[in-house]
C-alpha atoms as a printed R data frame, in Angstrom:
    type eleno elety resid chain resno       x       y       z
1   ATOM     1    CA   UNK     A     1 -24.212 -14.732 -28.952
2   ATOM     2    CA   UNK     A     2 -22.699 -11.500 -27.513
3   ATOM     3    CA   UNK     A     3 -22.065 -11.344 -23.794
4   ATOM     4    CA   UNK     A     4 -23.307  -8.633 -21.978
5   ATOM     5    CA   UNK     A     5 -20.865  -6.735 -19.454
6   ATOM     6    CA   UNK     A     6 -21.436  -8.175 -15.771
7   ATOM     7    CA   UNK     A     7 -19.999  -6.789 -12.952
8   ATOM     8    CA   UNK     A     8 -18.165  -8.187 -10.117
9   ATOM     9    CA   UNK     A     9 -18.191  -6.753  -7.307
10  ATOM    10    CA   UNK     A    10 -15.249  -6.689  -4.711
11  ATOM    11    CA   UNK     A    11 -16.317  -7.633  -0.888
12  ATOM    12    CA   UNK     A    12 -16.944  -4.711   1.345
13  ATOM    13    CA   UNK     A    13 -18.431  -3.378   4.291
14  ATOM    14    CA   UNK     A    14 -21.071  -1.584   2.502
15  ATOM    15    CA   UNK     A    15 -23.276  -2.711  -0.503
16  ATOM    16    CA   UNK     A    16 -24.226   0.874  -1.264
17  ATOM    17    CA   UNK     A    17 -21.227   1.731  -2.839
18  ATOM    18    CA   UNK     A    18 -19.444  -0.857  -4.869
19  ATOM    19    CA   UNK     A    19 -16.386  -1.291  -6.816
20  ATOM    20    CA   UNK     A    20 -16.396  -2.533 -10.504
21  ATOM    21    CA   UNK     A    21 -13.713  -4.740 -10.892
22  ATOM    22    CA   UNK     A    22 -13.890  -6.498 -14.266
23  ATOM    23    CA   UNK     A    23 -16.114  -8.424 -16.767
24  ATOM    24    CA   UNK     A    24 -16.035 -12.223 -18.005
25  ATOM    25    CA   UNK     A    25 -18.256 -15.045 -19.517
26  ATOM    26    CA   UNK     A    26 -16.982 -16.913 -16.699
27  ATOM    27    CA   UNK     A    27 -18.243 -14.753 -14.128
28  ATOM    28    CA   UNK     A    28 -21.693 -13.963 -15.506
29  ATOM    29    CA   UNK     A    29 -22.135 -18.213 -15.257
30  ATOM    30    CA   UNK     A    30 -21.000 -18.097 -11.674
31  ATOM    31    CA   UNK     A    31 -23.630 -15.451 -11.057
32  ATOM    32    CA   UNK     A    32 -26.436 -16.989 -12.588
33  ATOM    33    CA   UNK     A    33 -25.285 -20.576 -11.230
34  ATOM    34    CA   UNK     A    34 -24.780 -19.062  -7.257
35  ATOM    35    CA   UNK     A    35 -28.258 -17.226  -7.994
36  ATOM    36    CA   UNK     A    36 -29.988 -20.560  -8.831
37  ATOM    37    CA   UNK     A    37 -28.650 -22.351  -5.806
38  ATOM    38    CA   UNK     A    38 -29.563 -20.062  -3.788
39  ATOM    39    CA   UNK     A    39 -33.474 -19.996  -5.069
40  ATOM    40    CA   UNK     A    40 -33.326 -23.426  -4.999
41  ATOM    41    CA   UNK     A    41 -32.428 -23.678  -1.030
42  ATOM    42    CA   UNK     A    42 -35.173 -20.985  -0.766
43  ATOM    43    CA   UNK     A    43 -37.877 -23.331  -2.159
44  ATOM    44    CA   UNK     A    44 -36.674 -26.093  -0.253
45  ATOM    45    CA   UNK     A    45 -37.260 -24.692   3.054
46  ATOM    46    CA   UNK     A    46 -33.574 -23.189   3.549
47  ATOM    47    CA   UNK     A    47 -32.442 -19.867   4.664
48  ATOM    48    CA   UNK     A    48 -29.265 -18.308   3.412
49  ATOM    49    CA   UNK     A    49 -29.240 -15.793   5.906
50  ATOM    50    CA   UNK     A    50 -31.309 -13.817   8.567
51  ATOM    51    CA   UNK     A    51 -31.446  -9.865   8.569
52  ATOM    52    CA   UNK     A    52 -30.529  -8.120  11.067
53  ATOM    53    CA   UNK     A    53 -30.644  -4.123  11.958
54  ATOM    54    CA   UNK     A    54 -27.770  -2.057  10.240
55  ATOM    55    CA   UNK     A    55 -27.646  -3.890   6.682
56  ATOM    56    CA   UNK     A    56 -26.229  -7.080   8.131
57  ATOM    57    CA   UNK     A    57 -26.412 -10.574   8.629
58  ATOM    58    CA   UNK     A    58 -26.383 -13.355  10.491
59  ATOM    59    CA   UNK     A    59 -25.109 -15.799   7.828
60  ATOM    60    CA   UNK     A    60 -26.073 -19.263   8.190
61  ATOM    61    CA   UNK     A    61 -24.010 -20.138   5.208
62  ATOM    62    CA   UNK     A    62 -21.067 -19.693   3.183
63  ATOM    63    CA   UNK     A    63 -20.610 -20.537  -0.127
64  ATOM    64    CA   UNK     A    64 -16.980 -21.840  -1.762
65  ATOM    65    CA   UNK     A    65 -16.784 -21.152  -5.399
66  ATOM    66    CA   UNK     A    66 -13.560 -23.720  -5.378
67  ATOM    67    CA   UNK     A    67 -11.707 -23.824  -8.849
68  ATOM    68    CA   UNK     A    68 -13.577 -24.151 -11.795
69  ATOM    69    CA   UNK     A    69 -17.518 -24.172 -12.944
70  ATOM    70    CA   UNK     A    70 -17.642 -26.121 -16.250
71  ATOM    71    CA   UNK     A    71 -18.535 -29.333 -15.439
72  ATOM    72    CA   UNK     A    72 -15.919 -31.301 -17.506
73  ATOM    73    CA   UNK     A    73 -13.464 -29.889 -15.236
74  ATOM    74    CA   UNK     A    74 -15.315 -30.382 -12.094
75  ATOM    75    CA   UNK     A    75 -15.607 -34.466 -13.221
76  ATOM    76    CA   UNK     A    76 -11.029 -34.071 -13.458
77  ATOM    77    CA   UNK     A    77 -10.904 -32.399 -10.211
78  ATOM    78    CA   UNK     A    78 -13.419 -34.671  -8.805
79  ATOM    79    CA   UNK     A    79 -11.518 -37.916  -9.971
80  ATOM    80    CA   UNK     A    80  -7.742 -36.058  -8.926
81  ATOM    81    CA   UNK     A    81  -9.078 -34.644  -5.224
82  ATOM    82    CA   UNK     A    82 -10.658 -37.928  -4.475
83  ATOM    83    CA   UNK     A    83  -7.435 -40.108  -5.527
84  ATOM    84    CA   UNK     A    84  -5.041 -37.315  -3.700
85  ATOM    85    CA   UNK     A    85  -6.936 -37.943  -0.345
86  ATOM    86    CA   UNK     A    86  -7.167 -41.993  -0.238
87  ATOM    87    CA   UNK     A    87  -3.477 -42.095  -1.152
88  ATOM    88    CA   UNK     A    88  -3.061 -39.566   1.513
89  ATOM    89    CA   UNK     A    89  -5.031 -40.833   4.192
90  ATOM    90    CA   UNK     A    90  -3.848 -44.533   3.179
91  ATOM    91    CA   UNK     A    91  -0.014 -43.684   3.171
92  ATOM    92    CA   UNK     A    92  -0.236 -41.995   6.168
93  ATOM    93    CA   UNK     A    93  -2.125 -45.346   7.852
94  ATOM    94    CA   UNK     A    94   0.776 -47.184   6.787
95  ATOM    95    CA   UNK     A    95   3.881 -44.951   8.509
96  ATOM    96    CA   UNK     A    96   1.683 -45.686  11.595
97  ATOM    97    CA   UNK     A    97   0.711 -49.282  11.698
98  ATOM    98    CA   UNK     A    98   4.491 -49.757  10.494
99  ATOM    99    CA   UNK     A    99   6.028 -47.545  13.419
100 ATOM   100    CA   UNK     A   100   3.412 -48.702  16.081
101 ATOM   101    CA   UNK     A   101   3.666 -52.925  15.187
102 ATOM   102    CA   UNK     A   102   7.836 -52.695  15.106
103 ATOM   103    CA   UNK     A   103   9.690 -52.289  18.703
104 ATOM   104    CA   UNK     A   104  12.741 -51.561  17.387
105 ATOM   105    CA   UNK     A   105  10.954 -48.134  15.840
106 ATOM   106    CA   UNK     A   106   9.679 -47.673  19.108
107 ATOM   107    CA   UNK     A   107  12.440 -44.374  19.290
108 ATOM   108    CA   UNK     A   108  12.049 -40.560  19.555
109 ATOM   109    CA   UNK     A   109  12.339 -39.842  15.962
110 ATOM   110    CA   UNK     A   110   9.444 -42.612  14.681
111 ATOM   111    CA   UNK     A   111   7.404 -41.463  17.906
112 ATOM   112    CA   UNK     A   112   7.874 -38.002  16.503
113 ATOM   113    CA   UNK     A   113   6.798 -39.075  12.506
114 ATOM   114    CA   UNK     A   114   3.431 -41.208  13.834
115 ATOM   115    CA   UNK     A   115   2.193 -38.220  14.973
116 ATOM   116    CA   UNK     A   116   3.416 -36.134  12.011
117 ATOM   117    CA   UNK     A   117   1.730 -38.704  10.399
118 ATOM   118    CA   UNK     A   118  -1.514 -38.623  11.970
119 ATOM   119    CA   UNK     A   119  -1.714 -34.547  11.822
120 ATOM   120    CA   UNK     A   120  -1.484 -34.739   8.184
121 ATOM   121    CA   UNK     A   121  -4.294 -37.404   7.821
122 ATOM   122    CA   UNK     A   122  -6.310 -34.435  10.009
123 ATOM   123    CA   UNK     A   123  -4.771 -31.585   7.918
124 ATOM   124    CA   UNK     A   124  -5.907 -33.048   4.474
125 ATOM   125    CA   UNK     A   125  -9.488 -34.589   6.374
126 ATOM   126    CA   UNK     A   126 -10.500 -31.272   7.217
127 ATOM   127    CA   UNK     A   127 -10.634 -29.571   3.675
128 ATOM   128    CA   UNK     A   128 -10.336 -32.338   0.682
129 ATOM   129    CA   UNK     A   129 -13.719 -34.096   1.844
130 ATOM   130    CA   UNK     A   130 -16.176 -30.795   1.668
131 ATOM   131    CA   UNK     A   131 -14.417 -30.267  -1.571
132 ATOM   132    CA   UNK     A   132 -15.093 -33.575  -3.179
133 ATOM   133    CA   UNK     A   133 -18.685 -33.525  -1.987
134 ATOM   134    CA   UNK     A   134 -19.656 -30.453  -3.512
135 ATOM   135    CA   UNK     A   135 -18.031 -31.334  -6.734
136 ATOM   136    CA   UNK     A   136 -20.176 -34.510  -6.749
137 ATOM   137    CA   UNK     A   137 -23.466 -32.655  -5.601
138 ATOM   138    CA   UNK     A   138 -22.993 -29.323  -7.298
139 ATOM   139    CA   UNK     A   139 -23.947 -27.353  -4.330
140 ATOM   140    CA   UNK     A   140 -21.184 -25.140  -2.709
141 ATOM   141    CA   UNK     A   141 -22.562 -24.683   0.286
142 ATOM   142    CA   UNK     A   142 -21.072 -24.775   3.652
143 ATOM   143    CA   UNK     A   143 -22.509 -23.757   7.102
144 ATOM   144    CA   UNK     A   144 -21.314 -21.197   9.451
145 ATOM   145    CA   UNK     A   145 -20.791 -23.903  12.274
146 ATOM   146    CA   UNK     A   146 -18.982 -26.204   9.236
147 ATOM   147    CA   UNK     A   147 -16.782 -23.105   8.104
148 ATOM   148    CA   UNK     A   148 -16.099 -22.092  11.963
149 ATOM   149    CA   UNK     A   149 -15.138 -25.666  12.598
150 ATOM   150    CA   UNK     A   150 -13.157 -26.246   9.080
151 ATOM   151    CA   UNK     A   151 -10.969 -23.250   9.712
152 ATOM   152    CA   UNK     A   152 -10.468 -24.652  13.490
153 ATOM   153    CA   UNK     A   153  -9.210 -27.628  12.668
154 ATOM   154    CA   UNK     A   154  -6.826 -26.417   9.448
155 ATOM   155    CA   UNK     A   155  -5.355 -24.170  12.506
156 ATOM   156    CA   UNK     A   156  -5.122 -26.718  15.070
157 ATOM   157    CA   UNK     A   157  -3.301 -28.978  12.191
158 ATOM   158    CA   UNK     A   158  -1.377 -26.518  10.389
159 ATOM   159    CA   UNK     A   159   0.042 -25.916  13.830
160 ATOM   160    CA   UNK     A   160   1.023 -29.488  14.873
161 ATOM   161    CA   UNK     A   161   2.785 -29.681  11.289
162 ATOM   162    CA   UNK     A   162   4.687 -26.886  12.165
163 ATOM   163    CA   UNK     A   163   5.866 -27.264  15.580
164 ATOM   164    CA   UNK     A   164   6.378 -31.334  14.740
165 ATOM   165    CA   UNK     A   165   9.087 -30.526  11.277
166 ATOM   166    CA   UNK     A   166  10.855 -28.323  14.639
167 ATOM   167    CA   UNK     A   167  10.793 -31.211  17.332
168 ATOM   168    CA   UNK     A   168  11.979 -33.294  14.835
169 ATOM   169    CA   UNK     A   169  14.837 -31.565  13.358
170 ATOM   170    CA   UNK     A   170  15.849 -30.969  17.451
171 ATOM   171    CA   UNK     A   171  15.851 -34.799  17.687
172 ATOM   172    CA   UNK     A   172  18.240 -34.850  14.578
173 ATOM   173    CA   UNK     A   173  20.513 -32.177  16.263
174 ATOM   174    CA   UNK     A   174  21.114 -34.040  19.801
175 ATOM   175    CA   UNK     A   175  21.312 -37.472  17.501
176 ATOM   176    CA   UNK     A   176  23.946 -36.037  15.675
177 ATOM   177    CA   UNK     A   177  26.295 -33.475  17.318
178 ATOM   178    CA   UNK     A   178  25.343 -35.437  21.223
179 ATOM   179    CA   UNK     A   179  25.330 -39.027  20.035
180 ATOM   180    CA   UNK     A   180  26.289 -40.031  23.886
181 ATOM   181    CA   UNK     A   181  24.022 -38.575  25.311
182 ATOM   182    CA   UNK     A   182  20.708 -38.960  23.451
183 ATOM   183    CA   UNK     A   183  19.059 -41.591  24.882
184 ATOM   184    CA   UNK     A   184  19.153 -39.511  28.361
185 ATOM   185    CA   UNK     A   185  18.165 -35.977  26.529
186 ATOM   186    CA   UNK     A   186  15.315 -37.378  24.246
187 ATOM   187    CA   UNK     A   187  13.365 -39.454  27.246
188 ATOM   188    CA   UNK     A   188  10.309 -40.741  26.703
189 ATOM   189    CA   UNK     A   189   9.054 -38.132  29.379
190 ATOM   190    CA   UNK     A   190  10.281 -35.134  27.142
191 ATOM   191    CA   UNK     A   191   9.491 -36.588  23.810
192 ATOM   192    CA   UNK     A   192   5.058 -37.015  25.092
193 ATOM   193    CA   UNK     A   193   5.700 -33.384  26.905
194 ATOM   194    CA   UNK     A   194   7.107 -32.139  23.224
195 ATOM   195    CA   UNK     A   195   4.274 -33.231  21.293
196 ATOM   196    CA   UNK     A   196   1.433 -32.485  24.173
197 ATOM   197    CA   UNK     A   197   2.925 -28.681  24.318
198 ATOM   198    CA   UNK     A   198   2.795 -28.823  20.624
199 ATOM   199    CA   UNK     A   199  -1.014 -30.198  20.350
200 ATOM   200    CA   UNK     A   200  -1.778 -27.727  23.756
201 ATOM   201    CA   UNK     A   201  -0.595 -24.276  21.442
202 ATOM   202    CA   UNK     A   202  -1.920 -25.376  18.351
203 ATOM   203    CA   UNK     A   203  -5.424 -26.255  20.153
204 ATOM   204    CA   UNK     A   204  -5.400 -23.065  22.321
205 ATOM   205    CA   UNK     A   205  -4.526 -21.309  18.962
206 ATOM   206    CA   UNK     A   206  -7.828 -22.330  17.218
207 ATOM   207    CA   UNK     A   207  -9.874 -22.194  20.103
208 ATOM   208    CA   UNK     A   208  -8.983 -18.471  20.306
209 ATOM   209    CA   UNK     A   209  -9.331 -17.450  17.063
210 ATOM   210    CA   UNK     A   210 -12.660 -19.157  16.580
211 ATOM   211    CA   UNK     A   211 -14.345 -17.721  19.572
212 ATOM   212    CA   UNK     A   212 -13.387 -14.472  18.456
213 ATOM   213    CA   UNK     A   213 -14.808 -15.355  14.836
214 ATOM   214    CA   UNK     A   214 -18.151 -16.384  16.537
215 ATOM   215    CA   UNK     A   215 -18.405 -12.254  17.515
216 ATOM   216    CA   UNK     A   216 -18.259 -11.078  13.823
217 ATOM   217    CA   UNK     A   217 -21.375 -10.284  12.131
218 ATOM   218    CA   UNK     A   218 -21.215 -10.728   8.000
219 ATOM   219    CA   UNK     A   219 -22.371  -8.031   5.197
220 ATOM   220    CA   UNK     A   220 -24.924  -9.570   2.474
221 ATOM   221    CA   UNK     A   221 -21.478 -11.032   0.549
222 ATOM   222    CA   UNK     A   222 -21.185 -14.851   1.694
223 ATOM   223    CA   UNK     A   223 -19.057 -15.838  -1.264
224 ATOM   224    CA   UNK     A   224 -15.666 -16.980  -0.308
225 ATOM   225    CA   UNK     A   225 -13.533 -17.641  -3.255
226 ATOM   226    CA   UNK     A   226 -11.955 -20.519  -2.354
227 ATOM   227    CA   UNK     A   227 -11.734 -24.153  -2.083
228 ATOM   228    CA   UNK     A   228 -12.421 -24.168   1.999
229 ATOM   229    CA   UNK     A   229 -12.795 -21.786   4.415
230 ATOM   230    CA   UNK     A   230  -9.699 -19.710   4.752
231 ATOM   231    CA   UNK     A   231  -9.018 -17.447   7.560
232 ATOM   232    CA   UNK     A   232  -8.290 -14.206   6.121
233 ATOM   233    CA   UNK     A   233 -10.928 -14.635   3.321
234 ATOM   234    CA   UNK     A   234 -13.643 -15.328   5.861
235 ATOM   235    CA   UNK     A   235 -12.713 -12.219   7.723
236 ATOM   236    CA   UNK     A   236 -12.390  -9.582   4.835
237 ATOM   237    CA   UNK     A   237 -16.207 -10.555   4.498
238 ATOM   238    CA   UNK     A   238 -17.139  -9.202   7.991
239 ATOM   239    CA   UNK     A   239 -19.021  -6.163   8.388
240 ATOM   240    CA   UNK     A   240 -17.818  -5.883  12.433
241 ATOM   241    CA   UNK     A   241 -14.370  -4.990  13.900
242 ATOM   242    CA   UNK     A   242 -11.943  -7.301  12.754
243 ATOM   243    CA   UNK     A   243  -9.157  -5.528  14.075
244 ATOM   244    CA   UNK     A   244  -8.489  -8.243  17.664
245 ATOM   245    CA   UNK     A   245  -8.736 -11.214  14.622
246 ATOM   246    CA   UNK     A   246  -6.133  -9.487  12.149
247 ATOM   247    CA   UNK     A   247  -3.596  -8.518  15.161
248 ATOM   248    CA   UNK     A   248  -3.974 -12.534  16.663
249 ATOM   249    CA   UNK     A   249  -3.599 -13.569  13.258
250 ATOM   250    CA   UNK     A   250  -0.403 -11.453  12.197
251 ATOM   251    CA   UNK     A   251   1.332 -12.278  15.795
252 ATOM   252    CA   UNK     A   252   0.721 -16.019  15.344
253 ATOM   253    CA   UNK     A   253   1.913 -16.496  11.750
254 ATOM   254    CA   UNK     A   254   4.677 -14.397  12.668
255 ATOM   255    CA   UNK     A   255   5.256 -16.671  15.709
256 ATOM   256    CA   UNK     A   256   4.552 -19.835  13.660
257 ATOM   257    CA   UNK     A   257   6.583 -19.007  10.568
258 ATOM   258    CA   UNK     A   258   9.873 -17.447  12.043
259 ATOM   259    CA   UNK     A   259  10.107 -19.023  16.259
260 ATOM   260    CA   UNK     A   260   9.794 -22.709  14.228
261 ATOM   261    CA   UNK     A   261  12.161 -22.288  10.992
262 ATOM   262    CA   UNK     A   262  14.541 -20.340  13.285
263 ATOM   263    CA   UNK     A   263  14.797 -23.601  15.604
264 ATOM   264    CA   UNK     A   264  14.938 -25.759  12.422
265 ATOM   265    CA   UNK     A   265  17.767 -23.221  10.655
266 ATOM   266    CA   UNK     A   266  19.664 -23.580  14.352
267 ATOM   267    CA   UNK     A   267  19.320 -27.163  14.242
268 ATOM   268    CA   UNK     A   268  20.493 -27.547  10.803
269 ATOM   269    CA   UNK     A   269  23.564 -25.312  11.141
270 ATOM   270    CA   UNK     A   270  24.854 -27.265  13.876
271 ATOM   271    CA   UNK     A   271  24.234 -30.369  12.259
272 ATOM   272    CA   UNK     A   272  26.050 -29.403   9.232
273 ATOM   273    CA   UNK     A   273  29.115 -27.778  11.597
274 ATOM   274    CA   UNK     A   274  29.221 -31.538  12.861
275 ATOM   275    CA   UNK     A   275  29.001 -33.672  10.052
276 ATOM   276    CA   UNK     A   276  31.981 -31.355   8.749
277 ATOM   277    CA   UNK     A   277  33.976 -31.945  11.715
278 ATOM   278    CA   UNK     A   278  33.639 -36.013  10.578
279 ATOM   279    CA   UNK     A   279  36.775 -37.238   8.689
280 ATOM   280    CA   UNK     A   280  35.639 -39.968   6.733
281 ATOM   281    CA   UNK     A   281  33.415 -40.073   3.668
282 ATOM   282    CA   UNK     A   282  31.423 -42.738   4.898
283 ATOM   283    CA   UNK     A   283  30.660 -41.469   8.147
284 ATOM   284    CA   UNK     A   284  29.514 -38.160   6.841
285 ATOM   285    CA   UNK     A   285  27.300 -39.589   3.834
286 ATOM   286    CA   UNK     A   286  25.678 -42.402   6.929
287 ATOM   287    CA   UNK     A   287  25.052 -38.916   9.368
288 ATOM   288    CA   UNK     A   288  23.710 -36.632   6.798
289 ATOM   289    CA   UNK     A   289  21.320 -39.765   5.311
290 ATOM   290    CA   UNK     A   290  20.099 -40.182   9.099
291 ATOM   291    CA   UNK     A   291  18.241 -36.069   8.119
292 ATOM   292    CA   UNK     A   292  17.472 -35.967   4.501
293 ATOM   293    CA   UNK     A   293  14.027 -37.064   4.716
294 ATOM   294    CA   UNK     A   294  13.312 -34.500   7.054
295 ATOM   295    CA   UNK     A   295  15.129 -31.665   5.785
296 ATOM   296    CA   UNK     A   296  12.954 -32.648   2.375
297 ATOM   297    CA   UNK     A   297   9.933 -32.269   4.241
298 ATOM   298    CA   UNK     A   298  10.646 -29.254   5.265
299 ATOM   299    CA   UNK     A   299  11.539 -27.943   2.701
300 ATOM   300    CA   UNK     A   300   8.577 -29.196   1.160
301 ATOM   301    CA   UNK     A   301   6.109 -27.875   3.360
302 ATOM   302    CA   UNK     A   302   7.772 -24.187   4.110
303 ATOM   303    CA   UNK     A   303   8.166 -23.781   0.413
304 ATOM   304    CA   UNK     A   304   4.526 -24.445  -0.324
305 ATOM   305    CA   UNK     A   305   3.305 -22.789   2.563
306 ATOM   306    CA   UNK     A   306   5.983 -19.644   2.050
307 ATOM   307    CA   UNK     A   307   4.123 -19.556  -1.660
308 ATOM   308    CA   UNK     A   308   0.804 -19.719  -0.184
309 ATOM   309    CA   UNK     A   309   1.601 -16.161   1.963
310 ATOM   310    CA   UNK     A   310   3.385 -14.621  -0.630
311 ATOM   311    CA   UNK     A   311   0.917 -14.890  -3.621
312 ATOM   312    CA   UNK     A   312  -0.624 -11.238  -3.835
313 ATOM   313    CA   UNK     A   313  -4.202 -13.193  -3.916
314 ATOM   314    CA   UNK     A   314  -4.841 -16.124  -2.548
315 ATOM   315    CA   UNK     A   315  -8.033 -16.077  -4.682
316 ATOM   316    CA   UNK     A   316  -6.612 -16.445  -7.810
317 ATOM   317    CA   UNK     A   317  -5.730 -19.415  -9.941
318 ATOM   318    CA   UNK     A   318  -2.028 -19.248  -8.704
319 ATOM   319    CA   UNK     A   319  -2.833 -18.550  -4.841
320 ATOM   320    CA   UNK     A   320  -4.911 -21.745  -4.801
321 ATOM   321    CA   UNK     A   321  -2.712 -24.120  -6.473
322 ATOM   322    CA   UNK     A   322  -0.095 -23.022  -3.764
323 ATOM   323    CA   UNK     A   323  -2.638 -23.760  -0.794
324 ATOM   324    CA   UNK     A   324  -3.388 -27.156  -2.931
325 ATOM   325    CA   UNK     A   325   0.375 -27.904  -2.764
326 ATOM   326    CA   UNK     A   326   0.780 -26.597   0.724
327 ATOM   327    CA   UNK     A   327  -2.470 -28.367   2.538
328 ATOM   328    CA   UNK     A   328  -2.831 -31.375  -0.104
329 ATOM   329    CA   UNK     A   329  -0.169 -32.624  -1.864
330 ATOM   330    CA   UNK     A   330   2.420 -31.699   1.064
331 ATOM   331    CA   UNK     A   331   0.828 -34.421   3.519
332 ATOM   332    CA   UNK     A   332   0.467 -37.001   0.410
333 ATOM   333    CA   UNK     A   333   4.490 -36.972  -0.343
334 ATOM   334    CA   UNK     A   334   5.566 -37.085   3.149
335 ATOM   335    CA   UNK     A   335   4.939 -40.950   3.517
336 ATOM   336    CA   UNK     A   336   6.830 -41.609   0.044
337 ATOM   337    CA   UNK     A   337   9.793 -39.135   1.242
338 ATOM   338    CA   UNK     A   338   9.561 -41.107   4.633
339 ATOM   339    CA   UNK     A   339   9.534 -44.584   3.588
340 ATOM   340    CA   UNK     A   340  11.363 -44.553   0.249
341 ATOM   341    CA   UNK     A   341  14.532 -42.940   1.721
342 ATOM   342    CA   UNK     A   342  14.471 -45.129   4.813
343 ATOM   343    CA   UNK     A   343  15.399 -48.887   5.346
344 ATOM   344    CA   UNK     A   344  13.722 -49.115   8.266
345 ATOM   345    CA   UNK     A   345   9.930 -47.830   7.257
346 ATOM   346    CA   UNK     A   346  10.691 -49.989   3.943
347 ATOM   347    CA   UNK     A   347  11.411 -53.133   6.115
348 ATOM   348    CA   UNK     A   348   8.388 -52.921   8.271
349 ATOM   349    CA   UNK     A   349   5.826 -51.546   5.518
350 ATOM   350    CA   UNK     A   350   6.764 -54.751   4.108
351 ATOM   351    CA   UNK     A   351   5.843 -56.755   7.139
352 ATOM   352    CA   UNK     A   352   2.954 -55.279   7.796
353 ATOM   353    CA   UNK     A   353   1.629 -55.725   3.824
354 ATOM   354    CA   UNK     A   354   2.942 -59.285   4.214
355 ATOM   355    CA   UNK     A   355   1.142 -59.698   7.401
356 ATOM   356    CA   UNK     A   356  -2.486 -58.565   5.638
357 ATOM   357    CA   UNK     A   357  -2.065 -60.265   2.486
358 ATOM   358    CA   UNK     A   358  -1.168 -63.214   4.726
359 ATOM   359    CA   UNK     A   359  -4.890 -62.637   6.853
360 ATOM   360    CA   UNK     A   360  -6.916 -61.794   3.304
């Protein structure tokens, strides 16, 4: 059977002129397979959209054409995606009921990982889900109100990540170069005003953005090629002024990727000038220990997400394995890099295992 050339056409603000970009079995399937959802929504009752004056839309839904269309890959992504998230989700359970059922982890630093902790459960809640459901149901539909509110939350999240990886390496600096004086700097009063201005900036952050999403209208191209409802892909499919959303958007990662590793390179340089300054081997090996798991997270997570904003297409096969590692797998290593490196965690994840195999 010979294919026949099928275009695909790049999103723009006008469908009159369009660019051809390439051909591909793979893309004439993807076609035909949108095309038949599509009709099949249209029998049921459904809308896809609503025209409006000026060739545009008012799109009721998006659809997310995720990784792959052959169904013997969608039953491995299915099976890997849903496995990813319960470890995930479970993991992340366990840091907290350890942390919150232990008073003697009842310090800054374990009051600062619950809540990393909990922010990762929401980070990989508010994409992995959608995506396992419409691997299982084979429709790749999401609503405008469901991609408003998906992108909302991966800000408010992907925010609390960040500015949580700073307060904690802050923590590790006055634990290590002010040893005397840390239980007066980090307070209980500063430590819940740290992570309330943290959750206030990230929430004020989304809230912002998404209003000002709400004022787009969209061209007759819903398809957003991607696993969940990114930010800048949602927006290059706008047929309004997107200017407001690209300058908020350019300020804020800019704020969110240099203010935050700045305070975390700060921290870090100090703390290495002070373990330096520590004559013994032992005492520098038991200081340094007391930040490894956090400098690994962070490393982690602003190597993933550095790959994510590098990648010249976030679309492609290589851009979305970076956002898998970056909003995914990031959140599922954290508890292993957490409790595996840490006597502490290890002692009470062991109570509180004992504790429920004692009650089953």
């Amino acid at each position: 059977m010979k294919w026949l050339p099928t275009p695909v056409f790049l999103p723009g603000k006008s469908h009159e002129q369009r660019n051809l970009v390439g051909y591909s079995s793979w893309s004439c399937r993807v076609r035909h397979n949108l095309a038949t959802e599509q009709q099949a929504r249209v029998q049921e009752g459904g809308c896809i959209s609503s025209m409006e004056p000026g060739n545009q839309t008012r799109v009721l839904e998006f659809l997310l054409l995720g990784f792959s269309q052959d169904p013997e890959k969608q039953c491995i992504l299915f099976g890997i995606f849903l496995s990813v998230f319960v470890v995930t989700v479970l993991g992340n359970l366990l840091i907290i009921l350890a942390i919150s059922s232990e008073p003697h982890l009842h310090t800054p630093m374990y009051f600062f990982l619950s809540n990393l902790s909990l922010a990762d459960i929401g980070f990989v809640a508010t994409t992995v889900p959608k995506m396992i459901v419409n691997i299982q149901t084979q429709r790749k539909s999401i609503s405008y109100a469901g991609c408003i509110t998906q992108m909302c939350l991966f800000m408010v999240f992907g925010g609390m990540d960040t500015f949580l990886l700073t307060v904690m390496a802050y923590d590790r600096f006055v634990a290590i170069c002010h040893p005397l004086h840390y239980t007066v700097i980090m307070n209980p009063r500063l430590c819940g005003l740290l992570v309330l201005m943290s959750w206030f900036t990230s929430l004020s952050y989304a809230l912002i953005q998404s209003l000002l999403m709400l004022r787009l209208s969209f061209c007759t191209n819903w398809i957003i090629p991607h696993f969940y409802c990114e930010l800048a892909q949602v927006l290059t499919l706008a047929c309004s002024d997107t200017l407001i959303n690209y300058i908020l958007l350019y300020m804020v990662t800019g704020f969110l990727g240099i203010v935050p590793f700045s305070g975390i390179l700060f921290s870090y340089t100090r703390i290495v000038s002070s373990i330096l300054r520590i004559p013994s081997a032992h005492g520098k090996y038991k200081a340094f220990s007391t930040c490894a798991s956090h400098l690994s997270v962070v490393s982690l997570f602003y190597g993933t997400g550095l790959g994510v904003y590098l990648s010249s297409d976030s679309s492609s096969w290589r851009g979305m394995i970076a956002s898998v590692m970056y909003t995914v797998v990031t959140p599922m290593l954290n508890p292993f890099i957490y409790s595996l490196r840490n006597r502490d965690i290890k002692r009470a994840l062991r109570k509180v295992l004992g504790r429920t195999l004692c009650v089953q």
